[in-house]
C-alpha positions as a LaTeX table, in Angstrom:
\begin{tabular}{lrrr}
\hline
Residue & $x$ (\AA) & $y$ (\AA) & $z$ (\AA) \\
\hline
Met1 & 130.53 & 86.65 & 100.53 \\
Arg2 & 131.10 & 86.59 & 104.27 \\
Leu3 & 134.48 & 85.28 & 105.33 \\
Val4 & 134.05 & 82.54 & 107.93 \\
Ile5 & 136.87 & 80.67 & 109.61 \\
Pro6 & 136.70 & 77.97 & 112.31 \\
Tyr7 & 136.53 & 80.02 & 115.52 \\
Ile8 & 136.47 & 79.27 & 119.22 \\
Met9 & 137.83 & 75.76 & 118.86 \\
Cys10 & 140.91 & 76.82 & 116.89 \\
Gln11 & 143.34 & 79.35 & 118.23 \\
Ser12 & 144.60 & 80.64 & 114.89 \\
Leu13 & 144.96 & 79.58 & 111.27 \\
Val14 & 148.25 & 79.91 & 109.43 \\
Tyr15 & 148.24 & 83.50 & 108.25 \\
Ile16 & 148.97 & 82.85 & 104.58 \\
Val17 & 145.90 & 80.60 & 104.36 \\
Leu18 & 143.82 & 83.47 & 105.73 \\
Leu19 & 145.25 & 85.81 & 103.13 \\
Val20 & 144.37 & 83.37 & 100.34 \\
Leu21 & 140.82 & 83.47 & 101.66 \\
Tyr22 & 141.01 & 87.27 & 101.60 \\
Val23 & 141.82 & 87.18 & 97.89 \\
Asp24 & 138.67 & 85.19 & 97.22 \\
Ala25 & 136.54 & 87.23 & 99.60 \\
Cys26 & 137.75 & 90.56 & 98.28 \\
Asn27 & 137.45 & 89.80 & 94.55 \\
Gly28 & 141.14 & 89.41 & 93.87 \\
Phe29 & 143.06 & 91.80 & 96.12 \\
Val30 & 146.75 & 90.92 & 96.12 \\
Ala31 & 147.93 & 89.00 & 99.19 \\
Val32 & 151.02 & 90.19 & 101.04 \\
Asp33 & 154.06 & 88.00 & 101.55 \\
Ser34 & 153.71 & 84.87 & 103.65 \\
Pro35 & 154.91 & 85.08 & 107.25 \\
Lys36 & 158.51 & 84.31 & 108.09 \\
Gln37 & 157.76 & 82.55 & 111.40 \\
Thr38 & 155.86 & 79.42 & 112.34 \\
Ser39 & 153.78 & 79.29 & 115.54 \\
Ile40 & 154.48 & 76.74 & 118.24 \\
Arg41 & 150.99 & 75.66 & 119.22 \\
Val42 & 151.61 & 73.72 & 122.43 \\
Phe43 & 153.84 & 74.88 & 125.26 \\
Asn44 & 156.92 & 72.89 & 126.09 \\
Gly45 & 159.76 & 73.54 & 128.46 \\
Ala46 & 162.10 & 74.69 & 125.70 \\
Asp47 & 159.86 & 77.71 & 125.12 \\
Asn48 & 160.90 & 79.13 & 128.49 \\
Ser49 & 164.16 & 80.43 & 127.08 \\
Val50 & 162.48 & 82.20 & 124.15 \\
Ser51 & 161.80 & 85.93 & 124.21 \\
Thr52 & 161.28 & 88.40 & 121.41 \\
Asn53 & 161.92 & 92.04 & 120.66 \\
Ile54 & 159.18 & 93.98 & 118.90 \\
Pro55 & 160.46 & 94.95 & 115.45 \\
Thr56 & 159.97 & 98.32 & 113.81 \\
Thr57 & 156.86 & 98.43 & 111.65 \\
His58 & 155.98 & 100.41 & 108.54 \\
Ser59 & 152.85 & 101.28 & 106.61 \\
Leu60 & 151.48 & 98.36 & 104.61 \\
Pro61 & 151.27 & 98.20 & 100.79 \\
Ser62 & 148.05 & 99.79 & 99.60 \\
Asn63 & 147.42 & 97.05 & 97.02 \\
Thr64 & 146.95 & 94.38 & 99.69 \\
Phe65 & 143.91 & 93.66 & 101.80 \\
Ala66 & 145.94 & 94.28 & 104.97 \\
Gly67 & 146.99 & 97.65 & 103.56 \\
Met68 & 143.40 & 98.56 & 102.70 \\
Val69 & 142.32 & 97.74 & 106.26 \\
Glu70 & 145.13 & 99.93 & 107.58 \\
His71 & 144.06 & 102.81 & 105.34 \\
Ala72 & 140.44 & 102.46 & 106.46 \\
Leu73 & 141.56 & 102.49 & 110.10 \\
Thr74 & 143.54 & 105.70 & 109.69 \\
Glu75 & 140.63 & 107.37 & 107.91 \\
Lys76 & 138.11 & 106.35 & 110.56 \\
Phe77 & 139.97 & 106.62 & 113.90 \\
Asp78 & 142.41 & 108.84 & 115.79 \\
Asn79 & 144.91 & 107.84 & 118.50 \\
Ile80 & 145.09 & 104.13 & 117.58 \\
Asp81 & 148.84 & 103.78 & 117.04 \\
Arg82 & 148.98 & 100.58 & 119.12 \\
Val83 & 146.26 & 98.95 & 117.00 \\
Leu84 & 148.02 & 99.92 & 113.77 \\
Glu85 & 151.27 & 98.50 & 115.11 \\
Ser86 & 149.48 & 95.28 & 116.09 \\
Trp87 & 148.00 & 94.90 & 112.60 \\
Arg88 & 151.41 & 95.49 & 110.99 \\
Leu89 & 153.11 & 93.04 & 113.35 \\
Leu90 & 150.62 & 90.36 & 112.39 \\
Asp91 & 151.28 & 91.06 & 108.71 \\
Met92 & 155.01 & 90.57 & 109.39 \\
Gly93 & 154.35 & 87.20 & 111.00 \\
Tyr94 & 155.62 & 88.43 & 114.36 \\
Glu95 & 154.87 & 86.32 & 117.46 \\
His96 & 155.40 & 87.96 & 120.82 \\
Arg97 & 157.01 & 85.81 & 123.51 \\
Gln98 & 157.91 & 87.07 & 126.96 \\
Phe99 & 158.30 & 85.95 & 130.56 \\
Val100 & 155.67 & 88.05 & 132.35 \\
Gly101 & 156.12 & 86.80 & 135.91 \\
Leu102 & 157.62 & 90.08 & 137.10 \\
Glu103 & 154.43 & 91.90 & 136.05 \\
Gln104 & 152.23 & 89.85 & 138.39 \\
Asp105 & 151.07 & 90.93 & 141.84 \\
Pro106 & 153.06 & 89.76 & 143.72 \\
Pro107 & 155.88 & 89.37 & 141.17 \\
Ile108 & 157.13 & 85.90 & 140.28 \\
Lys109 & 160.86 & 86.27 & 140.88 \\
Gly110 & 161.96 & 82.68 & 140.38 \\
Asp111 & 163.85 & 81.16 & 137.50 \\
Pro112 & 161.87 & 81.91 & 134.30 \\
Ser113 & 162.99 & 78.58 & 132.84 \\
Val114 & 160.88 & 76.68 & 135.39 \\
Ser115 & 157.88 & 79.02 & 135.23 \\
Lys116 & 154.88 & 78.81 & 132.92 \\
Cys117 & 154.10 & 82.51 & 133.32 \\
His118 & 155.05 & 83.20 & 129.72 \\
Gln119 & 153.05 & 85.16 & 127.17 \\
His120 & 152.78 & 83.96 & 123.56 \\
Ala121 & 150.70 & 86.04 & 121.16 \\
His122 & 150.73 & 86.76 & 117.45 \\
Ser123 & 147.64 & 88.98 & 117.69 \\
Tyr124 & 149.49 & 91.38 & 119.96 \\
Val125 & 148.79 & 94.98 & 120.98 \\
Pro126 & 151.88 & 96.41 & 122.72 \\
Gly127 & 151.60 & 97.94 & 126.16 \\
Leu128 & 148.76 & 95.86 & 127.65 \\
Lys129 & 149.45 & 94.45 & 131.11 \\
Pro130 & 149.38 & 90.62 & 131.23 \\
Thr131 & 147.60 & 89.40 & 134.38 \\
Gln132 & 147.23 & 85.77 & 135.46 \\
Phe133 & 143.95 & 86.31 & 137.37 \\
Tyr134 & 142.07 & 89.59 & 137.78 \\
Asp135 & 140.27 & 90.66 & 140.94 \\
Thr136 & 136.63 & 90.44 & 139.83 \\
Asn137 & 135.70 & 93.03 & 142.47 \\
Asp138 & 137.27 & 95.60 & 140.15 \\
Phe139 & 134.57 & 94.94 & 137.53 \\
Gly140 & 131.01 & 95.73 & 138.59 \\
Trp141 & 129.34 & 93.42 & 136.08 \\
Cys142 & 130.98 & 90.32 & 137.59 \\
Lys143 & 128.92 & 90.32 & 140.81 \\
Lys144 & 125.80 & 91.25 & 138.86 \\
Leu145 & 126.27 & 88.27 & 136.57 \\
Glu146 & 126.86 & 86.01 & 139.57 \\
Ser147 & 123.52 & 87.21 & 141.02 \\
Lys148 & 121.78 & 85.83 & 137.92 \\
Tyr149 & 123.38 & 82.39 & 138.23 \\
Lys150 & 120.29 & 80.47 & 139.38 \\
Glu151 & 118.17 & 81.86 & 136.56 \\
Leu152 & 120.82 & 81.14 & 133.94 \\
Arg153 & 121.43 & 77.65 & 135.32 \\
Arg154 & 117.70 & 76.85 & 135.09 \\
Glu155 & 117.63 & 77.97 & 131.47 \\
Phe156 & 120.78 & 75.97 & 130.66 \\
Asp157 & 119.47 & 72.79 & 132.31 \\
Ala158 & 116.08 & 73.13 & 130.59 \\
Val159 & 117.63 & 73.35 & 127.13 \\
Leu160 & 120.15 & 70.56 & 127.72 \\
Ala161 & 117.42 & 68.27 & 129.02 \\
Asp162 & 116.34 & 67.60 & 125.43 \\
Ser163 & 119.65 & 66.94 & 123.68 \\
Thr164 & 118.02 & 65.67 & 120.49 \\
Lys165 & 116.01 & 68.85 & 120.06 \\
Leu166 & 119.06 & 70.96 & 120.91 \\
Gln167 & 121.09 & 69.26 & 118.20 \\
Thr168 & 118.25 & 69.67 & 115.70 \\
Glu169 & 117.39 & 73.30 & 116.40 \\
Gly170 & 120.75 & 74.68 & 117.52 \\
Asn171 & 123.62 & 76.04 & 115.45 \\
Asn172 & 126.95 & 74.18 & 115.64 \\
Val173 & 125.98 & 72.59 & 118.95 \\
Trp174 & 128.92 & 71.32 & 121.00 \\
Ala175 & 131.39 & 71.73 & 118.18 \\
Gly176 & 134.81 & 70.32 & 118.95 \\
Ala177 & 138.34 & 71.36 & 118.09 \\
Leu178 & 138.55 & 71.34 & 114.30 \\
Thr179 & 142.18 & 72.15 & 113.57 \\
Glu180 & 145.68 & 71.17 & 114.55 \\
Asp181 & 145.99 & 74.59 & 116.22 \\
Ala182 & 143.50 & 73.44 & 118.86 \\
Ser183 & 145.09 & 70.05 & 119.46 \\
Ser184 & 146.02 & 71.00 & 123.02 \\
Tyr185 & 142.32 & 71.16 & 123.90 \\
Gly186 & 141.82 & 67.48 & 123.15 \\
Gly187 & 138.59 & 65.86 & 122.03 \\
Gly188 & 136.72 & 66.53 & 125.27 \\
Trp189 & 136.42 & 70.33 & 124.96 \\
Lys190 & 133.37 & 71.53 & 123.03 \\
Thr191 & 131.50 & 74.81 & 122.55 \\
Leu192 & 128.08 & 76.28 & 121.81 \\
Val193 & 128.39 & 79.85 & 120.55 \\
Leu194 & 126.10 & 82.78 & 121.37 \\
Met195 & 128.30 & 85.64 & 120.11 \\
Asp196 & 131.16 & 85.60 & 117.62 \\
Arg197 & 133.42 & 88.66 & 117.16 \\
Gly198 & 130.69 & 90.98 & 118.38 \\
Ile199 & 127.93 & 89.39 & 116.26 \\
Trp200 & 125.17 & 87.47 & 118.02 \\
Asp201 & 124.08 & 84.07 & 116.67 \\
Pro202 & 120.29 & 84.52 & 116.31 \\
Val203 & 119.57 & 80.78 & 116.38 \\
Asn204 & 121.41 & 80.05 & 119.62 \\
Val205 & 120.37 & 83.32 & 121.26 \\
Asn206 & 116.78 & 82.14 & 120.84 \\
Leu207 & 117.68 & 78.90 & 122.60 \\
Phe208 & 119.25 & 80.76 & 125.54 \\
Pro209 & 117.49 & 84.15 & 125.55 \\
Lys210 & 117.88 & 84.88 & 129.27 \\
Thr211 & 121.61 & 84.26 & 129.14 \\
Ala212 & 122.03 & 86.45 & 126.06 \\
Met213 & 119.89 & 89.22 & 127.53 \\
Ala214 & 121.91 & 89.15 & 130.76 \\
Ile215 & 125.14 & 89.71 & 128.79 \\
Arg216 & 123.49 & 92.53 & 126.85 \\
Asp217 & 121.75 & 94.23 & 129.76 \\
Leu218 & 124.82 & 94.16 & 132.01 \\
Gln219 & 126.82 & 95.73 & 129.17 \\
Ile220 & 129.58 & 93.17 & 129.53 \\
Pro221 & 132.36 & 94.20 & 127.08 \\
Ala222 & 132.30 & 90.85 & 125.31 \\
Thr223 & 133.56 & 90.03 & 121.84 \\
Glu224 & 132.67 & 86.33 & 122.17 \\
Val225 & 130.16 & 84.49 & 124.33 \\
Phe226 & 129.75 & 80.72 & 124.37 \\
Phe227 & 129.09 & 77.72 & 126.55 \\
Ala228 & 132.03 & 75.32 & 126.94 \\
Ser229 & 131.94 & 71.72 & 128.06 \\
Met230 & 134.85 & 69.63 & 129.29 \\
Asp231 & 134.53 & 65.86 & 129.47 \\
Ala232 & 134.89 & 63.89 & 132.67 \\
Asn233 & 138.45 & 62.81 & 133.51 \\
Ser234 & 140.05 & 64.95 & 130.84 \\
Lys235 & 142.82 & 67.52 & 130.56 \\
Ile236 & 143.66 & 70.50 & 128.38 \\
Ser237 & 147.41 & 70.70 & 127.76 \\
Pro238 & 149.44 & 73.87 & 128.38 \\
His239 & 148.89 & 76.32 & 125.51 \\
Ser240 & 148.28 & 79.96 & 124.62 \\
Asp241 & 145.25 & 81.48 & 122.91 \\
Phe242 & 147.67 & 83.78 & 121.03 \\
Thr243 & 145.69 & 87.03 & 121.47 \\
Asn244 & 146.56 & 89.59 & 124.16 \\
Phe245 & 143.95 & 92.29 & 123.44 \\
Val246 & 141.13 & 90.15 & 124.80 \\
Val247 & 140.96 & 88.53 & 128.23 \\
Thr248 & 138.75 & 85.62 & 129.23 \\
Ser249 & 136.02 & 85.23 & 131.83 \\
His250 & 134.19 & 82.10 & 133.03 \\
Leu251 & 130.96 & 81.74 & 134.97 \\
Gly252 & 130.80 & 78.29 & 136.53 \\
Leu253 & 127.49 & 76.71 & 135.47 \\
Asp254 & 127.68 & 73.03 & 136.32 \\
Ile255 & 130.94 & 72.20 & 138.12 \\
Pro256 & 131.12 & 68.63 & 139.45 \\
Gly257 & 133.09 & 67.57 & 142.52 \\
Gln258 & 134.99 & 69.60 & 145.10 \\
Asp259 & 138.12 & 71.18 & 143.62 \\
Lys260 & 138.21 & 68.49 & 140.92 \\
Cys261 & 137.89 & 71.01 & 138.08 \\
Arg262 & 140.88 & 73.36 & 138.02 \\
Leu263 & 142.34 & 76.05 & 135.78 \\
Thr264 & 145.99 & 77.08 & 135.81 \\
Ile265 & 147.09 & 80.41 & 134.32 \\
Gly266 & 150.87 & 80.73 & 134.32 \\
Asp267 & 151.91 & 79.60 & 137.79 \\
Glu268 & 148.57 & 80.11 & 139.59 \\
Thr269 & 145.82 & 77.49 & 139.91 \\
Arg270 & 142.18 & 78.06 & 140.89 \\
Ser271 & 139.11 & 75.84 & 140.98 \\
Trp272 & 135.89 & 76.56 & 139.12 \\
Lys273 & 132.87 & 77.00 & 141.37 \\
Asn274 & 129.18 & 77.12 & 140.52 \\
Gly275 & 127.93 & 80.69 & 140.25 \\
Glu276 & 131.36 & 82.30 & 140.50 \\
Val277 & 133.09 & 84.43 & 137.87 \\
Met278 & 136.81 & 84.18 & 137.10 \\
Met279 & 138.69 & 86.55 & 134.79 \\
Phe280 & 142.18 & 85.94 & 133.43 \\
Asp281 & 144.61 & 86.38 & 130.52 \\
Thr282 & 144.81 & 83.42 & 128.15 \\
Ser283 & 147.69 & 84.85 & 126.13 \\
Ile284 & 149.64 & 83.49 & 129.13 \\
Ile285 & 150.34 & 79.76 & 129.01 \\
His286 & 147.43 & 77.96 & 130.67 \\
Glu287 & 145.96 & 74.50 & 131.18 \\
Ala288 & 142.92 & 72.84 & 132.73 \\
Thr289 & 141.81 & 69.55 & 134.26 \\
Asn290 & 138.53 & 67.84 & 135.10 \\
Glu291 & 139.14 & 64.96 & 137.51 \\
Ala292 & 135.43 & 64.43 & 138.20 \\
Asn293 & 133.31 & 61.68 & 136.68 \\
Lys294 & 130.92 & 64.21 & 135.10 \\
Thr295 & 131.12 & 66.81 & 132.36 \\
Arg296 & 132.00 & 70.36 & 133.43 \\
Tyr297 & 130.01 & 73.26 & 131.92 \\
Ile298 & 130.85 & 76.98 & 131.99 \\
Leu299 & 129.65 & 80.18 & 130.34 \\
Met300 & 132.75 & 81.63 & 128.69 \\
Met301 & 133.31 & 85.17 & 127.47 \\
Arg302 & 136.15 & 86.91 & 125.66 \\
Leu303 & 136.38 & 90.55 & 126.74 \\
Trp304 & 138.28 & 93.57 & 125.53 \\
His305 & 141.44 & 94.00 & 127.59 \\
Pro306 & 140.74 & 96.62 & 130.29 \\
Asp307 & 143.84 & 98.64 & 129.31 \\
Leu308 & 142.48 & 99.40 & 125.83 \\
Thr309 & 141.07 & 102.84 & 125.16 \\
Ser310 & 137.58 & 103.27 & 123.73 \\
Ala311 & 139.05 & 104.22 & 120.35 \\
Glu312 & 141.26 & 101.14 & 120.35 \\
Lys313 & 138.33 & 98.84 & 121.11 \\
Glu314 & 136.33 & 100.38 & 118.28 \\
Ala315 & 139.28 & 100.05 & 115.90 \\
Leu316 & 139.82 & 96.40 & 116.80 \\
Gln317 & 136.12 & 95.72 & 116.30 \\
Phe318 & 136.37 & 97.45 & 112.92 \\
Ile319 & 139.11 & 95.00 & 111.92 \\
Tyr320 & 136.78 & 92.13 & 112.90 \\
Asp321 & 134.05 & 93.79 & 110.81 \\
Cys322 & 136.38 & 94.04 & 107.81 \\
Leu323 & 137.17 & 90.35 & 108.08 \\
Ala324 & 133.42 & 89.64 & 108.01 \\
Val325 & 132.57 & 92.21 & 105.30 \\
Pro326 & 135.76 & 92.93 & 103.31 \\
Asp327 & 134.13 & 95.61 & 101.13 \\
Leu328 & 134.16 & 97.93 & 104.15 \\
Thr329 & 137.69 & 98.74 & 102.98 \\
Ser330 & 136.55 & 99.81 & 99.52 \\
Thr331 & 137.27 & 103.31 & 98.26 \\
Asp332 & 134.20 & 103.16 & 96.00 \\
Pro333 & 131.37 & 104.96 & 97.84 \\
Ala334 & 128.61 & 102.72 & 96.46 \\
Thr335 & 130.46 & 99.51 & 97.31 \\
Lys336 & 131.31 & 100.75 & 100.79 \\
Phe337 & 127.70 & 101.83 & 101.38 \\
Arg338 & 126.41 & 98.36 & 100.46 \\
Ala339 & 129.00 & 96.83 & 102.79 \\
Glu340 & 127.89 & 99.09 & 105.64 \\
Leu341 & 124.28 & 98.04 & 105.06 \\
Glu342 & 125.33 & 94.39 & 105.11 \\
Leu343 & 127.21 & 94.88 & 108.38 \\
Glu344 & 124.28 & 96.74 & 109.91 \\
Ser345 & 122.02 & 93.80 & 109.09 \\
Met346 & 124.40 & 91.49 & 110.97 \\
Lys347 & 124.81 & 93.68 & 114.05 \\
Gly348 & 122.39 & 94.33 & 116.87 \\
Phe349 & 120.67 & 92.00 & 119.29 \\
Pro350 & 118.57 & 89.33 & 117.53 \\
Lys351 & 114.81 & 89.39 & 117.60 \\
Leu352 & 113.60 & 86.97 & 120.26 \\
Glu353 & 111.04 & 84.62 & 118.80 \\
Thr354 & 110.09 & 83.09 & 122.15 \\
Val355 & 111.02 & 83.37 & 125.82 \\
Thr356 & 109.31 & 80.72 & 127.93 \\
Arg357 & 108.68 & 80.94 & 131.66 \\
Ser358 & 110.46 & 77.65 & 132.20 \\
Gly359 & 113.65 & 79.26 & 130.90 \\
Gly360 & 114.18 & 77.00 & 127.90 \\
Gly361 & 114.40 & 78.64 & 124.52 \\
Phe362 & 112.71 & 76.02 & 122.32 \\
Gly363 & 108.99 & 76.81 & 122.49 \\
Ser364 & 107.55 & 77.30 & 119.02 \\
Met365 & 110.79 & 78.51 & 117.48 \\
Lys366 & 111.11 & 77.44 & 113.87 \\
Lys367 & 114.60 & 76.91 & 112.57 \\
Thr368 & 114.81 & 78.71 & 109.25 \\
Arg369 & 118.36 & 80.01 & 109.25 \\
Lys370 & 121.28 & 78.29 & 107.63 \\
Lys371 & 123.89 & 77.09 & 110.09 \\
Lys372 & 127.13 & 79.07 & 110.19 \\
Lys373 & 130.59 & 77.78 & 110.91 \\
Pro374 & 132.37 & 79.37 & 113.86 \\
Lys375 & 135.54 & 81.41 & 113.25 \\
Ser376 & 139.00 & 81.87 & 114.65 \\
Lys377 & 140.07 & 84.09 & 117.51 \\
Gly378 & 142.32 & 87.14 & 117.16 \\
Phe379 & 142.91 & 88.69 & 113.74 \\
Ala380 & 143.98 & 85.46 & 112.07 \\
\hline
\end{tabular}
């Protein structure tokens, strides 16, 4: 079976619940001990005084799913010590908390207790620089994506013009926050997923083929791609997305009002603008507001952190793949071969059934695939 967990809308499930699912998905592998810590899901001022020290990690028990993933990683990759440490830290229930204001440019030198430039991550790769907002000029694909804005906006508007058909033919269209972990998002934040942990959704890609092809052709290092809506006159409370090895990028698609839709990362606030790309680190406490009287729409992407090496990115993707196809960790050659075939069938860019000149992806597309539930971010 394929392990699926509520995704974009929830920031992380409690780890022991995930491990129980592993037991079922992996035909009875023994789960490791439950975590010793409990995540704080919404930022509050008391968190400002909290910081953590990274504990020493050790190899994981080979009779657990986490241990089998670790063994598969060491067999498959070299020079991935930071990824192995991250996986072991998650197994320990470690949550990294740190004031990261001094690492900004320019540094935030004020009292940490009154700053929101704090990192909180339980899917944590040590040694990655936390950055409130990146300079998009440092990433060539950003300007290239901006140049495609008008075309992507036409496609988006064309599909949304028939909301009934979108709901009927789309997959998990405008799904809301499904868990307590995502309570900070509120009821007004919803998503429509194109890519999930490196795997394209063939149904929704066929609804928005030009958008999906732009991501593919520009070779944007995305692990997730989705549209996100935010209701008029709504707010998203301060929170972390709990994963530091991916950063987030937004392309403003339909931004109402002048400076009425704003995003704050740590202590810095910027406004969304139509056709402009922003890139930032959502393992830092962040919040958002829409003060306009219309819904705000963006194209949102999770990207590999730019400080990761190629081997580390491949290893992290392999962990995602193991969560989707647990038999990839098997030591039985036949079982592992079948798992690799299953993964291969899931990967790759979907076949496009129709691409219309008007930009909409409906056309004569017949919906024959079963809808899939989205999953959670990070490892958990």
